[in-house]
Amino acid sequence: MENDNLLFSRLRSVRSRKRTIRKDVEKQIRTKYKRSRELWKIRRDLPLIPLDKPYQKGFVRFFVVRDDVKQSKDGDFFEGILKKINTYMYSDNRKFLKKNRKFGRKIYVEREQKLRYITSFSWNYPKWELIDRERQYFEKKDDYCPVRKIFGTYYKFTEPWRFTLRVKPNMITHYKPLDLELEKEYAALDSYLGQYKVIGIMHKTILCKSNPWKEKYQRELIKSRKYAACTMSATEIAESLQDV
């Protein structure tokens, strides 16, 4: 009898076994995610090696302070602002053109280049070190971000006329060495962590972020007429029950 009780006490339930499997999977994902971040930092910090013969690869376009503004007493001040909001665009030629369709025909138009917007996070981030005088030249604006594909709050520079575009050859003077073993390991981890189910577990346990697809579905469900009709009918049913 005692042996039977000991045997049953050692047997684990189905729920306990599933919990153990889930924890083991989460532990494995957490370990691989940590290793992936370490490899990413190693790849980023690889030292650049100078080339024996630098070569030109297209052209680069960026903003510079206008000559009249640079010669004024606030020249250094606006150069400091430009370092924080400057953007760079690359092209194979000096014209910086792109294809655009107009009246069914493809034509070439000039690529538009703007100064960088400062996000609300960067606005309060100490690394930017924006002084009070620099903040006076920015205005708060709600605009669409094509990269993140969402509407957000940004801070835009109010006097872009103080800067002008300049084009110069894009010279390649250094290169980053390639470690095959490092790249192979990083690619394998990136492929594993990019799976659909693994991404969901990472968002829930490691990154502590909600599922964006679920939030989008809930927002669309609330806005839909069918959901509103069901809500109204449920309210009417509750009122009728109260009357009874």
mmCIF file of C-alpha atoms in Angstrom:
data_model
loop_
_atom_site.group_PDB
_atom_site.id
_atom_site.type_symbol
_atom_site.label_atom_id
_atom_site.label_comp_id
_atom_site.label_asym_id
_atom_site.label_seq_id
_atom_site.Cartn_x
_atom_site.Cartn_y
_atom_site.Cartn_z
ATOM 1 C CA MET A 1 0.000 0.000 0.000
ATOM 2 C CA GLU A 2 2.799 2.381 0.864
ATOM 3 C CA ASN A 3 4.542 1.591 -2.434
ATOM 4 C CA ASP A 4 1.351 2.397 -4.343
ATOM 5 C CA ASN A 5 1.016 5.750 -2.570
ATOM 6 C CA LEU A 6 4.661 6.542 -3.319
ATOM 7 C CA LEU A 7 4.141 5.653 -6.990
ATOM 8 C CA PHE A 8 1.057 7.858 -7.327
ATOM 9 C CA SER A 9 2.819 10.758 -5.581
ATOM 10 C CA ARG A 10 5.614 10.642 -8.148
ATOM 11 C CA LEU A 11 3.232 10.678 -11.101
ATOM 12 C CA ARG A 12 2.727 14.154 -12.506
ATOM 13 C CA SER A 13 -0.509 15.464 -13.881
ATOM 14 C CA VAL A 14 -0.987 16.548 -17.490
ATOM 15 C CA ARG A 15 -1.238 20.171 -16.418
ATOM 16 C CA SER A 16 2.064 19.969 -14.538
ATOM 17 C CA ARG A 17 3.842 18.406 -17.511
ATOM 18 C CA LYS A 18 2.531 21.088 -19.866
ATOM 19 C CA ARG A 19 3.656 23.807 -17.468
ATOM 20 C CA THR A 20 7.156 22.337 -17.336
ATOM 21 C CA ILE A 21 7.360 22.113 -21.123
ATOM 22 C CA ARG A 22 6.196 25.708 -21.492
ATOM 23 C CA LYS A 23 8.772 26.960 -18.991
ATOM 24 C CA ASP A 24 11.540 25.032 -20.743
ATOM 25 C CA VAL A 25 10.572 26.560 -24.093
ATOM 26 C CA GLU A 26 10.489 30.069 -22.608
ATOM 27 C CA LYS A 27 13.883 29.495 -21.005
ATOM 28 C CA GLN A 28 15.317 28.346 -24.330
ATOM 29 C CA ILE A 29 13.896 31.381 -26.146
ATOM 30 C CA ARG A 30 15.220 33.728 -23.474
ATOM 31 C CA THR A 31 18.708 32.203 -23.745
ATOM 32 C CA LYS A 32 18.758 32.495 -27.534
ATOM 33 C CA TYR A 33 17.436 36.058 -27.411
ATOM 34 C CA LYS A 34 20.178 37.047 -24.968
ATOM 35 C CA ARG A 35 22.811 35.417 -27.171
ATOM 36 C CA SER A 36 21.396 37.181 -30.228
ATOM 37 C CA ARG A 37 21.732 40.564 -28.520
ATOM 38 C CA GLU A 38 25.326 39.757 -27.572
ATOM 39 C CA LEU A 39 26.196 38.833 -31.159
ATOM 40 C CA TRP A 40 24.506 41.992 -32.428
ATOM 41 C CA LYS A 41 26.699 44.123 -30.166
ATOM 42 C CA ILE A 42 29.816 42.227 -31.254
ATOM 43 C CA ARG A 43 28.955 42.808 -34.937
ATOM 44 C CA ARG A 44 28.302 46.484 -34.259
ATOM 45 C CA ASP A 45 31.564 47.026 -32.366
ATOM 46 C CA LEU A 46 33.804 45.393 -34.954
ATOM 47 C CA PRO A 47 36.578 47.896 -35.779
ATOM 48 C CA LEU A 48 36.708 49.426 -39.238
ATOM 49 C CA ILE A 49 39.754 48.725 -41.379
ATOM 50 C CA PRO A 50 41.010 51.464 -43.740
ATOM 51 C CA LEU A 51 41.170 50.673 -47.437
ATOM 52 C CA ASP A 52 44.418 50.861 -49.348
ATOM 53 C CA LYS A 53 42.650 52.550 -52.257
ATOM 54 C CA PRO A 54 39.469 54.491 -51.358
ATOM 55 C CA TYR A 55 36.800 54.504 -54.055
ATOM 56 C CA GLN A 56 33.683 56.497 -54.869
ATOM 57 C CA LYS A 57 30.221 54.980 -54.569
ATOM 58 C CA GLY A 58 27.672 57.458 -55.897
ATOM 59 C CA PHE A 59 26.907 60.752 -54.215
ATOM 60 C CA VAL A 60 25.619 61.872 -50.832
ATOM 61 C CA ARG A 61 23.353 64.853 -50.127
ATOM 62 C CA PHE A 62 22.983 66.542 -46.757
ATOM 63 C CA PHE A 63 22.153 69.875 -45.154
ATOM 64 C CA VAL A 64 24.655 72.588 -44.289
ATOM 65 C CA VAL A 65 24.265 75.979 -42.659
ATOM 66 C CA ARG A 66 23.917 78.827 -45.142
ATOM 67 C CA ASP A 67 26.933 81.083 -45.520
ATOM 68 C CA ASP A 68 25.126 84.214 -44.337
ATOM 69 C CA VAL A 69 23.812 82.395 -41.260
ATOM 70 C CA LYS A 70 27.225 80.875 -40.539
ATOM 71 C CA GLN A 71 28.879 84.299 -40.597
ATOM 72 C CA SER A 72 26.361 85.724 -38.136
ATOM 73 C CA LYS A 73 26.759 85.624 -34.366
ATOM 74 C CA ASP A 74 24.432 82.593 -34.132
ATOM 75 C CA GLY A 75 26.361 80.496 -36.663
ATOM 76 C CA ASP A 76 27.760 78.035 -34.114
ATOM 77 C CA PHE A 77 24.361 77.762 -32.444
ATOM 78 C CA PHE A 78 22.578 76.631 -35.629
ATOM 79 C CA GLU A 79 25.430 74.286 -36.518
ATOM 80 C CA GLY A 80 24.831 72.556 -33.186
ATOM 81 C CA ILE A 81 21.133 72.178 -33.995
ATOM 82 C CA LEU A 82 21.907 70.852 -37.471
ATOM 83 C CA LYS A 83 24.089 68.070 -36.048
ATOM 84 C CA LYS A 84 21.022 66.720 -34.240
ATOM 85 C CA ILE A 85 18.487 66.931 -37.089
ATOM 86 C CA ASN A 86 20.602 66.488 -40.232
ATOM 87 C CA THR A 87 19.695 63.763 -42.745
ATOM 88 C CA TYR A 88 21.746 62.048 -45.449
ATOM 89 C CA MET A 89 20.513 60.730 -48.791
ATOM 90 C CA TYR A 90 22.498 58.616 -51.256
ATOM 91 C CA SER A 91 22.155 58.302 -55.018
ATOM 92 C CA ASP A 92 24.031 56.978 -58.038
ATOM 93 C CA ASN A 93 24.112 60.423 -59.676
ATOM 94 C CA ARG A 94 23.983 64.070 -58.681
ATOM 95 C CA LYS A 95 20.363 64.601 -59.712
ATOM 96 C CA PHE A 96 18.746 62.461 -56.965
ATOM 97 C CA LEU A 97 15.747 61.482 -59.077
ATOM 98 C CA LYS A 98 13.052 58.870 -58.592
ATOM 99 C CA LYS A 99 10.375 57.405 -60.835
ATOM 100 C CA ASN A 100 6.841 58.706 -60.486
ATOM 101 C CA ARG A 101 3.682 57.951 -62.439
ATOM 102 C CA LYS A 102 1.771 60.884 -63.938
ATOM 103 C CA PHE A 103 -1.168 60.497 -66.325
ATOM 104 C CA GLY A 104 -0.199 56.872 -66.920
ATOM 105 C CA ARG A 105 3.405 57.726 -67.827
ATOM 106 C CA LYS A 106 6.498 57.208 -65.715
ATOM 107 C CA ILE A 107 8.513 60.367 -65.236
ATOM 108 C CA TYR A 108 11.520 61.275 -63.122
ATOM 109 C CA VAL A 109 11.031 63.741 -60.273
ATOM 110 C CA GLU A 110 13.450 65.024 -57.673
ATOM 111 C CA ARG A 111 13.575 63.151 -54.390
ATOM 112 C CA GLU A 112 12.412 65.271 -51.486
ATOM 113 C CA GLN A 113 14.681 65.538 -48.483
ATOM 114 C CA LYS A 114 13.614 66.978 -45.144
ATOM 115 C CA LEU A 115 15.201 67.654 -41.814
ATOM 116 C CA ARG A 116 14.839 65.045 -39.144
ATOM 117 C CA TYR A 117 11.855 65.131 -36.810
ATOM 118 C CA ILE A 118 12.489 64.669 -33.094
ATOM 119 C CA THR A 119 10.203 62.130 -31.462
ATOM 120 C CA SER A 120 8.579 62.689 -28.093
ATOM 121 C CA PHE A 121 10.921 60.081 -26.587
ATOM 122 C CA SER A 122 14.051 61.770 -27.946
ATOM 123 C CA TRP A 123 12.701 65.162 -26.895
ATOM 124 C CA ASN A 124 12.923 64.126 -23.229
ATOM 125 C CA TYR A 125 15.996 61.894 -23.635
ATOM 126 C CA PRO A 126 19.050 63.326 -21.814
ATOM 127 C CA LYS A 127 21.425 62.169 -24.570
ATOM 128 C CA TRP A 128 20.130 64.837 -26.966
ATOM 129 C CA GLU A 129 20.953 67.618 -24.491
ATOM 130 C CA LEU A 130 18.555 70.122 -26.022
ATOM 131 C CA ILE A 131 18.887 73.412 -24.202
ATOM 132 C CA ASP A 132 15.962 75.762 -23.644
ATOM 133 C CA ARG A 133 17.053 78.094 -26.427
ATOM 134 C CA GLU A 134 17.171 75.233 -28.941
ATOM 135 C CA ARG A 135 13.712 74.021 -27.904
ATOM 136 C CA GLN A 136 12.270 77.406 -28.865
ATOM 137 C CA TYR A 137 12.974 76.654 -32.540
ATOM 138 C CA PHE A 138 10.809 73.511 -32.567
ATOM 139 C CA GLU A 139 7.049 73.147 -32.718
ATOM 140 C CA LYS A 140 4.934 70.225 -31.611
ATOM 141 C CA LYS A 141 3.137 68.438 -34.423
ATOM 142 C CA ASP A 142 1.091 65.270 -34.932
ATOM 143 C CA ASP A 143 2.228 63.643 -38.153
ATOM 144 C CA TYR A 144 2.359 60.250 -39.861
ATOM 145 C CA CYS A 145 5.588 58.265 -39.598
ATOM 146 C CA PRO A 146 6.171 56.221 -42.800
ATOM 147 C CA VAL A 147 8.750 54.019 -41.065
ATOM 148 C CA ARG A 148 6.659 53.019 -38.042
ATOM 149 C CA LYS A 149 3.406 53.429 -40.036
ATOM 150 C CA ILE A 150 1.602 55.159 -37.180
ATOM 151 C CA PHE A 151 0.561 58.677 -36.233
ATOM 152 C CA GLY A 152 2.641 60.155 -33.449
ATOM 153 C CA THR A 153 3.795 63.350 -31.790
ATOM 154 C CA TYR A 154 6.926 64.928 -33.242
ATOM 155 C CA TYR A 155 8.857 68.162 -32.905
ATOM 156 C CA LYS A 156 9.666 69.956 -36.153
ATOM 157 C CA PHE A 157 12.267 72.653 -36.753
ATOM 158 C CA THR A 158 10.473 75.916 -37.557
ATOM 159 C CA GLU A 159 13.197 77.678 -39.577
ATOM 160 C CA PRO A 160 14.511 75.248 -42.227
ATOM 161 C CA TRP A 161 15.469 78.172 -44.485
ATOM 162 C CA ARG A 162 18.649 78.565 -42.446
ATOM 163 C CA PHE A 163 20.011 75.383 -44.039
ATOM 164 C CA THR A 164 20.680 74.417 -47.634
ATOM 165 C CA LEU A 165 21.405 71.141 -49.406
ATOM 166 C CA ARG A 166 24.873 70.185 -50.568
ATOM 167 C CA VAL A 167 25.999 67.269 -52.746
ATOM 168 C CA LYS A 168 29.435 65.689 -52.663
ATOM 169 C CA PRO A 169 30.987 62.378 -53.785
ATOM 170 C CA ASN A 170 30.419 59.494 -51.403
ATOM 171 C CA MET A 171 33.916 58.142 -50.761
ATOM 172 C CA ILE A 172 34.349 54.705 -49.185
ATOM 173 C CA THR A 173 37.511 54.789 -47.078
ATOM 174 C CA HIS A 174 36.941 51.937 -44.569
ATOM 175 C CA TYR A 175 35.348 48.513 -44.515
ATOM 176 C CA LYS A 176 34.119 46.226 -41.751
ATOM 177 C CA PRO A 177 35.604 42.708 -41.647
ATOM 178 C CA LEU A 178 33.238 39.760 -41.959
ATOM 179 C CA ASP A 179 33.382 36.876 -39.478
ATOM 180 C CA LEU A 180 31.749 33.870 -41.144
ATOM 181 C CA GLU A 181 31.193 31.874 -37.952
ATOM 182 C CA LEU A 182 29.690 34.901 -36.237
ATOM 183 C CA GLU A 183 27.399 35.670 -39.168
ATOM 184 C CA LYS A 184 26.298 32.034 -39.412
ATOM 185 C CA GLU A 185 25.372 31.843 -35.728
ATOM 186 C CA TYR A 186 23.598 35.201 -35.821
ATOM 187 C CA ALA A 187 21.598 34.210 -38.928
ATOM 188 C CA ALA A 188 20.495 30.946 -37.285
ATOM 189 C CA LEU A 189 19.334 32.756 -34.142
ATOM 190 C CA ASP A 190 17.591 35.444 -36.173
ATOM 191 C CA SER A 191 15.749 32.797 -38.201
ATOM 192 C CA TYR A 192 14.587 31.018 -35.038
ATOM 193 C CA LEU A 193 13.523 34.183 -33.207
ATOM 194 C CA GLY A 194 11.665 35.383 -36.303
ATOM 195 C CA GLN A 195 9.105 32.575 -36.185
ATOM 196 C CA TYR A 196 5.505 33.574 -35.590
ATOM 197 C CA LYS A 197 4.977 31.645 -32.340
ATOM 198 C CA VAL A 198 8.379 32.606 -30.960
ATOM 199 C CA ILE A 199 7.658 36.299 -31.578
ATOM 200 C CA GLY A 200 4.434 35.999 -29.582
ATOM 201 C CA ILE A 201 6.229 34.382 -26.645
ATOM 202 C CA MET A 202 8.962 37.034 -26.757
ATOM 203 C CA HIS A 203 6.446 39.880 -26.723
ATOM 204 C CA LYS A 204 4.623 38.353 -23.776
ATOM 205 C CA THR A 205 7.486 37.161 -21.550
ATOM 206 C CA ILE A 206 10.692 39.004 -22.544
ATOM 207 C CA LEU A 207 9.738 42.333 -24.121
ATOM 208 C CA CYS A 208 6.558 42.673 -22.039
ATOM 209 C CA LYS A 209 4.623 44.107 -24.968
ATOM 210 C CA SER A 210 1.061 43.399 -25.944
ATOM 211 C CA ASN A 211 0.110 41.761 -29.206
ATOM 212 C CA PRO A 212 -0.397 44.544 -31.795
ATOM 213 C CA TRP A 213 -2.608 42.311 -33.937
ATOM 214 C CA LYS A 214 -4.894 41.643 -30.983
ATOM 215 C CA GLU A 215 -5.156 45.347 -30.157
ATOM 216 C CA LYS A 216 -5.938 46.184 -33.780
ATOM 217 C CA TYR A 217 -8.636 43.500 -33.875
ATOM 218 C CA GLN A 218 -10.196 44.812 -30.674
ATOM 219 C CA ARG A 219 -10.219 48.401 -31.979
ATOM 220 C CA GLU A 220 -11.832 47.336 -35.237
ATOM 221 C CA LEU A 221 -14.344 45.226 -33.336
ATOM 222 C CA ILE A 222 -15.377 48.158 -31.173
ATOM 223 C CA LYS A 223 -15.770 50.431 -34.200
ATOM 224 C CA SER A 224 -17.760 47.897 -36.211
ATOM 225 C CA ARG A 225 -21.519 48.307 -36.519
ATOM 226 C CA LYS A 226 -22.163 44.679 -35.695
ATOM 227 C CA TYR A 227 -20.503 45.007 -32.304
ATOM 228 C CA ALA A 228 -22.387 48.236 -31.591
ATOM 229 C CA ALA A 229 -25.668 46.553 -32.491
ATOM 230 C CA CYS A 230 -24.899 43.668 -30.139
ATOM 231 C CA THR A 231 -24.072 46.127 -27.369
ATOM 232 C CA MET A 232 -27.344 47.972 -27.831
ATOM 233 C CA SER A 233 -29.338 44.768 -27.878
ATOM 234 C CA ALA A 234 -27.648 43.570 -24.686
ATOM 235 C CA THR A 235 -28.435 46.899 -23.026
ATOM 236 C CA GLU A 236 -32.049 46.671 -24.051
ATOM 237 C CA ILE A 237 -32.247 43.128 -22.719
ATOM 238 C CA ALA A 238 -30.799 44.242 -19.375
ATOM 239 C CA GLU A 239 -33.302 47.111 -19.128
ATOM 240 C CA SER A 240 -36.184 44.800 -19.931
ATOM 241 C CA LEU A 241 -35.061 42.379 -17.232
ATOM 242 C CA GLN A 242 -34.878 45.201 -14.703
ATOM 243 C CA ASP A 243 -38.436 46.205 -15.513
ATOM 244 C CA VAL A 244 -39.595 42.660 -14.864
#
